[in-house]
Amino acid sequence: MTIKEVQDEILRIKKEKDICILAHSYQAREIIEIADFTGDSYQLSRMAATTPNKTVVMCGVRFMAETVKMLSPEKTVILSNSVAGCPMAEQMDKELINGIKAKYPDYTVVAYINTTASLKTVCDVCVTSASAVKIVKQIENKNILFIPDCNLGAFVAKQVPEKNIKLLQGGCPIHAAVTKRDAEIAKSLHPNAELLVHPECVPAVAEMADFVGSTTAIMKYAQESDKKEFIIGTENSIAEHLQYMCPDKNFYLLSKGLICKNMKATTLVDVLRCVQGTGGEEIELDADTITKARKCIDKMIELGG
Ligand code: 13P
Ligand code: SF4
């Protein structure tokens, strides 16, 4: 079968079975093309709460499918490929955070949405890269424990200096591996290009950027800018999608290491198998986890606007 034939078959079955396909912007182009909705983590979680379909296929990583399940427990939620996890989401567990909470009881625990459902049960509010600054600003408590990404946490701390933000040593292995030297080399190779980076990059890289934002914010910035060249400091798919969307502009990847193999684990055939009912993994969460973890997702939606 050709790519187009597989896509047509997915579209036919999903219509027949009333299935909604959500895809994170890091997914490959052929998957983005057949999705009902694509976007960053925040937009996907908003979408998950409103989609009317009984079945949702999440093309992304596990925590994103768990978020859909928490917001719509009555729906059948399928993770497109069961190996697609986010390593950052697995870095901390409930026991670690409960231990820190016992030591610092007067701290509000802010969890990046890239965390497991289990970890969210002991946190107060979730944030995404797009909503973190806005949400942290609105938290009444001055003392904040921000987990697990210390780079996003440092970015937020800089924007919200009135808060006392405690960070732990976690982060995205893909973005955090980009160095200041990578940024210097890319800038010298492309002196007219603007550097756009995700806040999961280390502060030394973020400080050199012309713009720091979520995947969707980076895409919006590049599309609306008068500039013609951009160095993209986030996952390769974003540079690829932008190159299709803006053929008159040039996009260069900040580092060749910016490829998330978990986000790339899903293939178009995986999506076909999900809609056929023979592939992917159905997400199951117990009622207690859903009730406790959902509170911090609901709080994020309330404060994120
Ligand atoms: P966004 O919040 O920008 O969608 O990013 C998610 C992610 O996994 C970044 O690595
Ligand atoms: Fe997780 Fe990083 Fe991959 Fe995003 S890019 S899904 S944070 S490992």
CSV table of C-alpha atoms and ligand atoms in Angstrom, one decimal:
chain,number,residue,atom,x,y,z
A,1,MET,CA,0.0,0.0,0.0
A,2,THR,CA,1.2,3.6,-0.7
A,3,ILE,CA,1.2,6.2,2.1
A,4,LYS,CA,-1.8,7.8,0.5
A,5,GLU,CA,-3.7,4.5,0.4
A,6,VAL,CA,-2.9,3.9,4.1
A,7,GLN,CA,-4.1,7.4,5.0
A,8,ASP,CA,-7.3,7.0,3.0
A,9,GLU,CA,-8.0,3.7,4.8
A,10,ILE,CA,-7.4,5.4,8.2
A,11,LEU,CA,-9.8,8.2,7.3
A,12,ARG,CA,-12.4,5.8,6.1
A,13,ILE,CA,-12.3,3.6,9.2
A,14,LYS,CA,-12.1,6.5,11.7
A,15,LYS,CA,-15.3,8.1,10.1
A,16,GLU,CA,-17.1,4.7,10.2
A,17,LYS,CA,-16.2,4.1,13.8
A,18,ASP,CA,-16.4,7.7,15.1
A,19,ILE,CA,-12.8,7.8,16.2
A,20,CYS,CA,-10.9,11.0,16.9
A,21,ILE,CA,-7.1,11.1,16.2
A,22,LEU,CA,-5.0,13.6,18.2
A,23,ALA,CA,-1.4,14.1,17.2
A,24,HIS,CA,1.3,16.1,18.9
A,25,SER,CA,3.2,18.4,16.6
A,26,TYR,CA,6.3,16.2,16.9
A,27,GLN,CA,4.6,13.5,14.9
A,28,ALA,CA,5.6,12.8,11.3
A,29,ARG,CA,4.0,14.7,8.6
A,30,GLU,CA,2.0,11.7,7.2
A,31,ILE,CA,0.4,11.3,10.7
A,32,ILE,CA,-0.3,15.1,11.1
A,33,GLU,CA,-2.1,15.0,7.8
A,34,ILE,CA,-4.8,12.5,8.9
A,35,ALA,CA,-5.2,13.8,12.5
A,36,ASP,CA,-8.4,15.6,13.6
A,37,PHE,CA,-6.3,17.9,15.7
A,38,THR,CA,-2.6,18.6,16.1
A,39,GLY,CA,-0.9,20.9,18.6
A,40,ASP,CA,1.3,21.3,21.6
A,41,SER,CA,0.6,19.5,24.9
A,42,TYR,CA,-1.6,22.2,26.2
A,43,GLN,CA,-3.8,22.4,23.1
A,44,LEU,CA,-4.1,18.6,23.0
A,45,SER,CA,-5.2,18.5,26.7
A,46,ARG,CA,-7.8,21.2,25.9
A,47,MET,CA,-9.0,19.2,22.9
A,48,ALA,CA,-9.1,16.0,24.9
A,49,ALA,CA,-11.6,17.5,27.3
A,50,THR,CA,-14.0,18.5,24.5
A,51,THR,CA,-13.9,16.0,21.7
A,52,PRO,CA,-17.3,14.3,21.3
A,53,ASN,CA,-16.0,10.9,19.9
A,54,LYS,CA,-16.2,7.7,22.0
A,55,THR,CA,-12.7,6.6,21.0
A,56,VAL,CA,-9.6,8.7,20.9
A,57,VAL,CA,-6.2,7.6,19.4
A,58,MET,CA,-3.4,9.7,20.8
A,59,CYS,CA,-0.4,9.8,18.5
A,60,GLY,CA,2.3,11.1,20.9
A,61,VAL,CA,3.7,9.7,24.1
A,62,ARG,CA,2.1,7.9,27.1
A,63,PHE,CA,1.5,10.8,29.4
A,64,MET,CA,-0.5,12.5,26.7
A,65,ALA,CA,-2.8,9.5,26.3
A,66,GLU,CA,-3.1,9.4,30.1
A,67,THR,CA,-4.2,13.0,30.2
A,68,VAL,CA,-6.9,12.2,27.6
A,69,LYS,CA,-8.1,9.3,29.8
A,70,MET,CA,-8.2,11.4,32.9
A,71,LEU,CA,-10.2,14.1,31.3
A,72,SER,CA,-12.6,11.6,29.5
A,73,PRO,CA,-12.6,8.4,31.6
A,74,GLU,CA,-15.7,7.1,29.8
A,75,LYS,CA,-13.8,7.1,26.5
A,76,THR,CA,-11.7,4.4,25.0
A,77,VAL,CA,-8.2,6.0,24.8
A,78,ILE,CA,-5.6,4.3,22.6
A,79,LEU,CA,-1.9,5.2,22.8
A,80,SER,CA,-0.7,4.8,19.2
A,81,ASN,CA,2.4,2.7,20.0
A,82,SER,CA,2.9,1.2,23.5
A,83,VAL,CA,6.7,1.8,23.5
A,84,ALA,CA,6.2,5.6,23.2
A,85,GLY,CA,7.0,6.9,26.6
A,86,CYS,CA,8.6,10.2,27.6
A,87,PRO,CA,11.8,9.5,29.6
A,88,MET,CA,11.3,12.7,31.6
A,89,ALA,CA,7.9,11.6,32.7
A,90,GLU,CA,9.4,8.6,34.4
A,91,GLN,CA,12.3,10.4,36.1
A,92,MET,CA,10.5,11.0,39.5
A,93,ASP,CA,8.0,8.9,41.5
A,94,LYS,CA,5.4,9.6,44.2
A,95,GLU,CA,7.7,8.4,47.0
A,96,LEU,CA,10.4,11.0,46.1
A,97,ILE,CA,7.9,13.8,46.0
A,98,ASN,CA,6.1,12.7,49.1
A,99,GLY,CA,9.4,12.7,50.9
A,100,ILE,CA,10.2,16.3,49.8
A,101,LYS,CA,6.7,17.4,50.7
A,102,ALA,CA,7.1,16.1,54.2
A,103,LYS,CA,10.3,18.2,54.5
A,104,TYR,CA,8.8,21.3,52.9
A,105,PRO,CA,5.1,21.2,53.7
A,106,ASP,CA,4.5,24.9,52.8
A,107,TYR,CA,5.4,24.4,49.1
A,108,THR,CA,2.9,24.2,46.2
A,109,VAL,CA,4.0,21.3,43.9
A,110,VAL,CA,3.8,22.3,40.2
A,111,ALA,CA,4.2,19.4,37.8
A,112,TYR,CA,5.1,19.7,34.2
A,113,ILE,CA,2.4,17.8,32.3
A,114,ASN,CA,5.3,15.5,31.1
A,115,THR,CA,4.8,13.3,34.3
A,116,THR,CA,3.0,10.0,34.9
A,117,ALA,CA,-0.6,9.9,36.1
A,118,SER,CA,0.7,8.3,39.3
A,119,LEU,CA,3.1,11.2,40.0
A,120,LYS,CA,0.3,13.7,39.3
A,121,THR,CA,-1.7,12.3,42.2
A,122,VAL,CA,0.7,13.9,44.7
A,123,CYS,CA,1.0,17.3,42.9
A,124,ASP,CA,-1.1,20.5,43.1
A,125,VAL,CA,-1.2,21.8,39.6
A,126,CYS,CA,0.0,20.9,36.2
A,127,VAL,CA,1.6,23.2,33.6
A,128,THR,CA,2.7,22.8,30.0
A,129,SER,CA,5.6,24.7,28.4
A,130,ALA,CA,2.9,27.1,26.8
A,131,SER,CA,1.1,27.8,30.1
A,132,ALA,CA,3.8,27.5,32.8
A,133,VAL,CA,4.6,31.2,33.3
A,134,LYS,CA,0.9,32.3,33.2
A,135,ILE,CA,-0.1,29.6,35.8
A,136,VAL,CA,2.8,30.0,38.2
A,137,LYS,CA,2.1,33.8,38.3
A,138,GLN,CA,-1.4,33.0,39.5
A,139,ILE,CA,-0.5,30.6,42.3
A,140,GLU,CA,-1.1,32.3,45.7
A,141,ASN,CA,1.8,30.6,47.5
A,142,LYS,CA,5.2,32.2,47.1
A,143,ASN,CA,7.0,28.8,47.6
A,144,ILE,CA,6.9,26.5,44.7
A,145,LEU,CA,8.4,23.1,44.0
A,146,PHE,CA,8.7,22.7,40.2
A,147,ILE,CA,9.1,19.2,38.9
A,148,PRO,CA,10.6,17.5,37.0
A,149,ASP,CA,12.2,19.8,34.4
A,150,CYS,CA,14.8,22.1,36.0
A,151,ASN,CA,15.3,23.9,32.6
A,152,LEU,CA,11.7,24.8,32.1
A,153,GLY,CA,11.6,25.5,35.9
A,154,ALA,CA,14.6,27.9,35.5
A,155,PHE,CA,12.9,29.6,32.6
A,156,VAL,CA,9.7,30.1,34.7
A,157,ALA,CA,11.7,31.3,37.7
A,158,LYS,CA,13.3,34.0,35.5
A,159,GLN,CA,9.9,35.2,34.3
A,160,VAL,CA,8.3,35.1,37.7
A,161,PRO,CA,11.1,36.5,40.1
A,162,GLU,CA,8.6,37.2,42.8
A,163,LYS,CA,8.2,33.4,43.5
A,164,ASN,CA,10.6,31.2,45.5
A,165,ILE,CA,11.0,28.3,43.1
A,166,LYS,CA,12.7,25.1,44.2
A,167,LEU,CA,14.0,22.8,41.3
A,168,LEU,CA,15.0,19.2,41.1
A,169,GLN,CA,17.5,17.7,38.7
A,170,GLY,CA,15.2,16.4,36.0
A,171,GLY,CA,14.7,17.2,32.3
A,172,CYS,CA,14.3,16.2,28.7
A,173,PRO,CA,17.3,14.1,27.6
A,174,ILE,CA,16.8,15.4,24.0
A,175,HIS,CA,16.6,19.1,24.6
A,176,ALA,CA,18.9,19.2,27.6
A,177,ALA,CA,21.7,17.7,25.5
A,178,VAL,CA,21.9,20.8,23.2
A,179,THR,CA,24.9,22.9,24.3
A,180,LYS,CA,25.9,26.6,24.1
A,181,ARG,CA,28.6,25.5,21.7
A,182,ASP,CA,25.9,24.0,19.4
A,183,ALA,CA,24.1,27.4,19.4
A,184,GLU,CA,27.4,29.2,18.7
A,185,ILE,CA,28.2,27.0,15.8
A,186,ALA,CA,24.6,27.2,14.3
A,187,LYS,CA,24.6,31.0,14.7
A,188,SER,CA,28.0,31.3,12.9
A,189,LEU,CA,26.8,29.0,10.1
A,190,HIS,CA,23.6,31.0,9.7
A,191,PRO,CA,24.4,34.6,10.8
A,192,ASN,CA,21.1,36.0,9.5
A,193,ALA,CA,18.9,33.4,11.2
A,194,GLU,CA,16.8,33.8,14.3
A,195,LEU,CA,17.3,31.2,17.0
A,196,LEU,CA,14.0,29.8,18.4
A,197,VAL,CA,14.2,27.3,21.2
A,198,HIS,CA,12.0,25.2,23.5
A,199,PRO,CA,12.3,26.0,27.3
A,200,GLU,CA,13.4,22.4,27.9
A,201,CYS,CA,16.8,23.5,26.6
A,202,VAL,CA,19.4,24.5,29.2
A,203,PRO,CA,19.4,28.2,30.3
A,204,ALA,CA,22.8,28.9,28.5
A,205,VAL,CA,21.1,28.0,25.2
A,206,ALA,CA,17.7,29.7,26.0
A,207,GLU,CA,19.6,32.9,26.9
A,208,MET,CA,21.1,33.0,23.4
A,209,ALA,CA,17.7,32.6,21.7
A,210,ASP,CA,15.6,35.3,20.0
A,211,PHE,CA,12.5,33.5,21.1
A,212,VAL,CA,11.7,30.8,23.7
A,213,GLY,CA,8.4,29.0,23.6
A,214,SER,CA,6.3,25.8,23.2
A,215,THR,CA,6.3,23.9,20.0
A,216,THR,CA,3.1,25.7,18.8
A,217,ALA,CA,4.5,29.1,19.9
A,218,ILE,CA,7.7,28.5,17.9
A,219,MET,CA,5.7,27.6,14.8
A,220,LYS,CA,3.5,30.7,15.2
A,221,TYR,CA,6.5,32.9,15.7
A,222,ALA,CA,8.3,31.6,12.6
A,223,GLN,CA,5.2,31.8,10.4
A,224,GLU,CA,4.4,35.4,11.4
A,225,SER,CA,8.0,36.7,11.4
A,226,ASP,CA,9.3,38.9,8.5
A,227,LYS,CA,12.7,37.1,8.9
A,228,LYS,CA,13.6,34.5,6.3
A,229,GLU,CA,15.9,32.1,8.2
A,230,PHE,CA,15.4,30.3,11.5
A,231,ILE,CA,17.5,27.9,13.7
A,232,ILE,CA,15.0,25.6,15.4
A,233,GLY,CA,15.9,24.4,18.9
A,234,THR,CA,13.3,21.8,19.4
A,235,GLU,CA,12.4,18.4,17.9
A,236,ASN,CA,13.3,18.0,14.2
A,237,SER,CA,9.6,17.6,13.1
A,238,ILE,CA,8.9,21.2,13.9
A,239,ALA,CA,11.6,22.3,11.5
A,240,GLU,CA,10.3,19.9,8.9
A,241,HIS,CA,6.6,21.0,9.3
A,242,LEU,CA,7.7,24.7,9.1
A,243,GLN,CA,9.6,24.1,5.9
A,244,TYR,CA,6.4,22.8,4.3
A,245,MET,CA,4.3,25.6,5.7
A,246,CYS,CA,6.7,28.4,4.7
A,247,PRO,CA,8.5,27.3,1.5
A,248,ASP,CA,9.9,30.8,1.0
A,249,LYS,CA,11.8,30.6,4.4
A,250,ASN,CA,14.7,28.4,5.5
A,251,PHE,CA,14.8,26.3,8.7
A,252,TYR,CA,17.9,24.8,10.2
A,253,LEU,CA,18.0,22.3,13.1
A,254,LEU,CA,20.0,23.6,16.1
A,255,SER,CA,21.5,20.2,16.7
A,256,LYS,CA,21.3,16.8,14.9
A,257,GLY,CA,20.5,15.2,18.3
A,258,LEU,CA,17.1,16.9,18.4
A,259,ILE,CA,15.2,13.8,17.4
A,260,CYS,CA,12.9,12.2,20.0
A,261,LYS,CA,12.8,8.5,19.3
A,262,ASN,CA,9.7,8.1,21.5
A,263,MET,CA,7.7,10.7,19.6
A,264,LYS,CA,9.0,9.0,16.4
A,265,ALA,CA,8.0,5.5,17.5
A,266,THR,CA,4.5,5.8,16.0
A,267,THR,CA,4.3,4.9,12.3
A,268,LEU,CA,1.3,5.5,10.0
A,269,VAL,CA,0.7,1.7,10.0
A,270,ASP,CA,0.5,1.8,13.8
A,271,VAL,CA,-2.3,4.4,13.4
A,272,LEU,CA,-4.0,2.1,10.9
A,273,ARG,CA,-3.9,-0.8,13.3
A,274,CYS,CA,-5.2,1.4,16.1
A,275,VAL,CA,-8.3,2.4,14.1
A,276,GLN,CA,-8.7,-1.3,12.9
A,277,GLY,CA,-8.7,-2.3,16.6
A,278,THR,CA,-5.7,-4.5,16.4
A,279,GLY,CA,-2.9,-2.2,17.6
A,280,GLY,CA,-1.8,0.4,20.1
A,281,GLU,CA,-2.4,0.1,23.8
A,282,GLU,CA,-5.7,0.9,25.5
A,283,ILE,CA,-4.9,3.2,28.5
A,284,GLU,CA,-6.4,1.9,31.8
A,285,LEU,CA,-6.2,4.0,34.9
A,286,ASP,CA,-7.9,3.2,38.2
A,287,ALA,CA,-10.7,5.5,39.5
A,288,ASP,CA,-8.6,6.7,42.5
A,289,THR,CA,-5.6,7.7,40.2
A,290,ILE,CA,-8.0,9.5,37.9
A,291,THR,CA,-9.7,11.4,40.7
A,292,LYS,CA,-6.5,12.5,42.4
A,293,ALA,CA,-4.4,13.2,39.2
A,294,ARG,CA,-7.2,15.0,37.4
A,295,LYS,CA,-7.4,17.7,40.1
A,296,CYS,CA,-4.1,19.1,38.9
A,297,ILE,CA,-5.1,18.9,35.2
A,298,ASP,CA,-8.4,20.7,36.0
A,299,LYS,CA,-6.5,23.3,38.0
A,300,MET,CA,-4.2,23.8,34.9
A,301,ILE,CA,-7.2,24.3,32.7
A,302,GLU,CA,-8.8,26.7,35.2
A,303,LEU,CA,-5.7,28.9,35.5
A,304,GLY,CA,-4.5,28.4,31.9
A,305,GLY,CA,-7.6,30.1,30.5
B,1,13P,P1,5.0,21.1,24.1
B,1,13P,O1,4.5,21.4,25.5
B,1,13P,O2,5.6,22.3,23.5
B,1,13P,O3,4.0,20.5,23.3
B,1,13P,O4,6.3,20.1,24.3
B,1,13P,C1,6.1,18.8,24.7
B,1,13P,C2,7.3,18.1,24.7
B,1,13P,O5,7.3,16.9,25.0
B,1,13P,C3,8.5,18.9,24.5
B,1,13P,O6,9.6,18.1,24.4
B,2,SF4,FE1,9.8,13.7,26.4
B,2,SF4,FE2,11.8,15.2,25.5
B,2,SF4,FE3,10.6,13.4,23.9
B,2,SF4,FE4,9.4,15.7,24.7
B,2,SF4,S1,11.2,15.5,23.4
B,2,SF4,S2,8.5,13.6,24.6
B,2,SF4,S3,10.1,15.9,26.8
B,2,SF4,S4,11.8,12.9,25.7
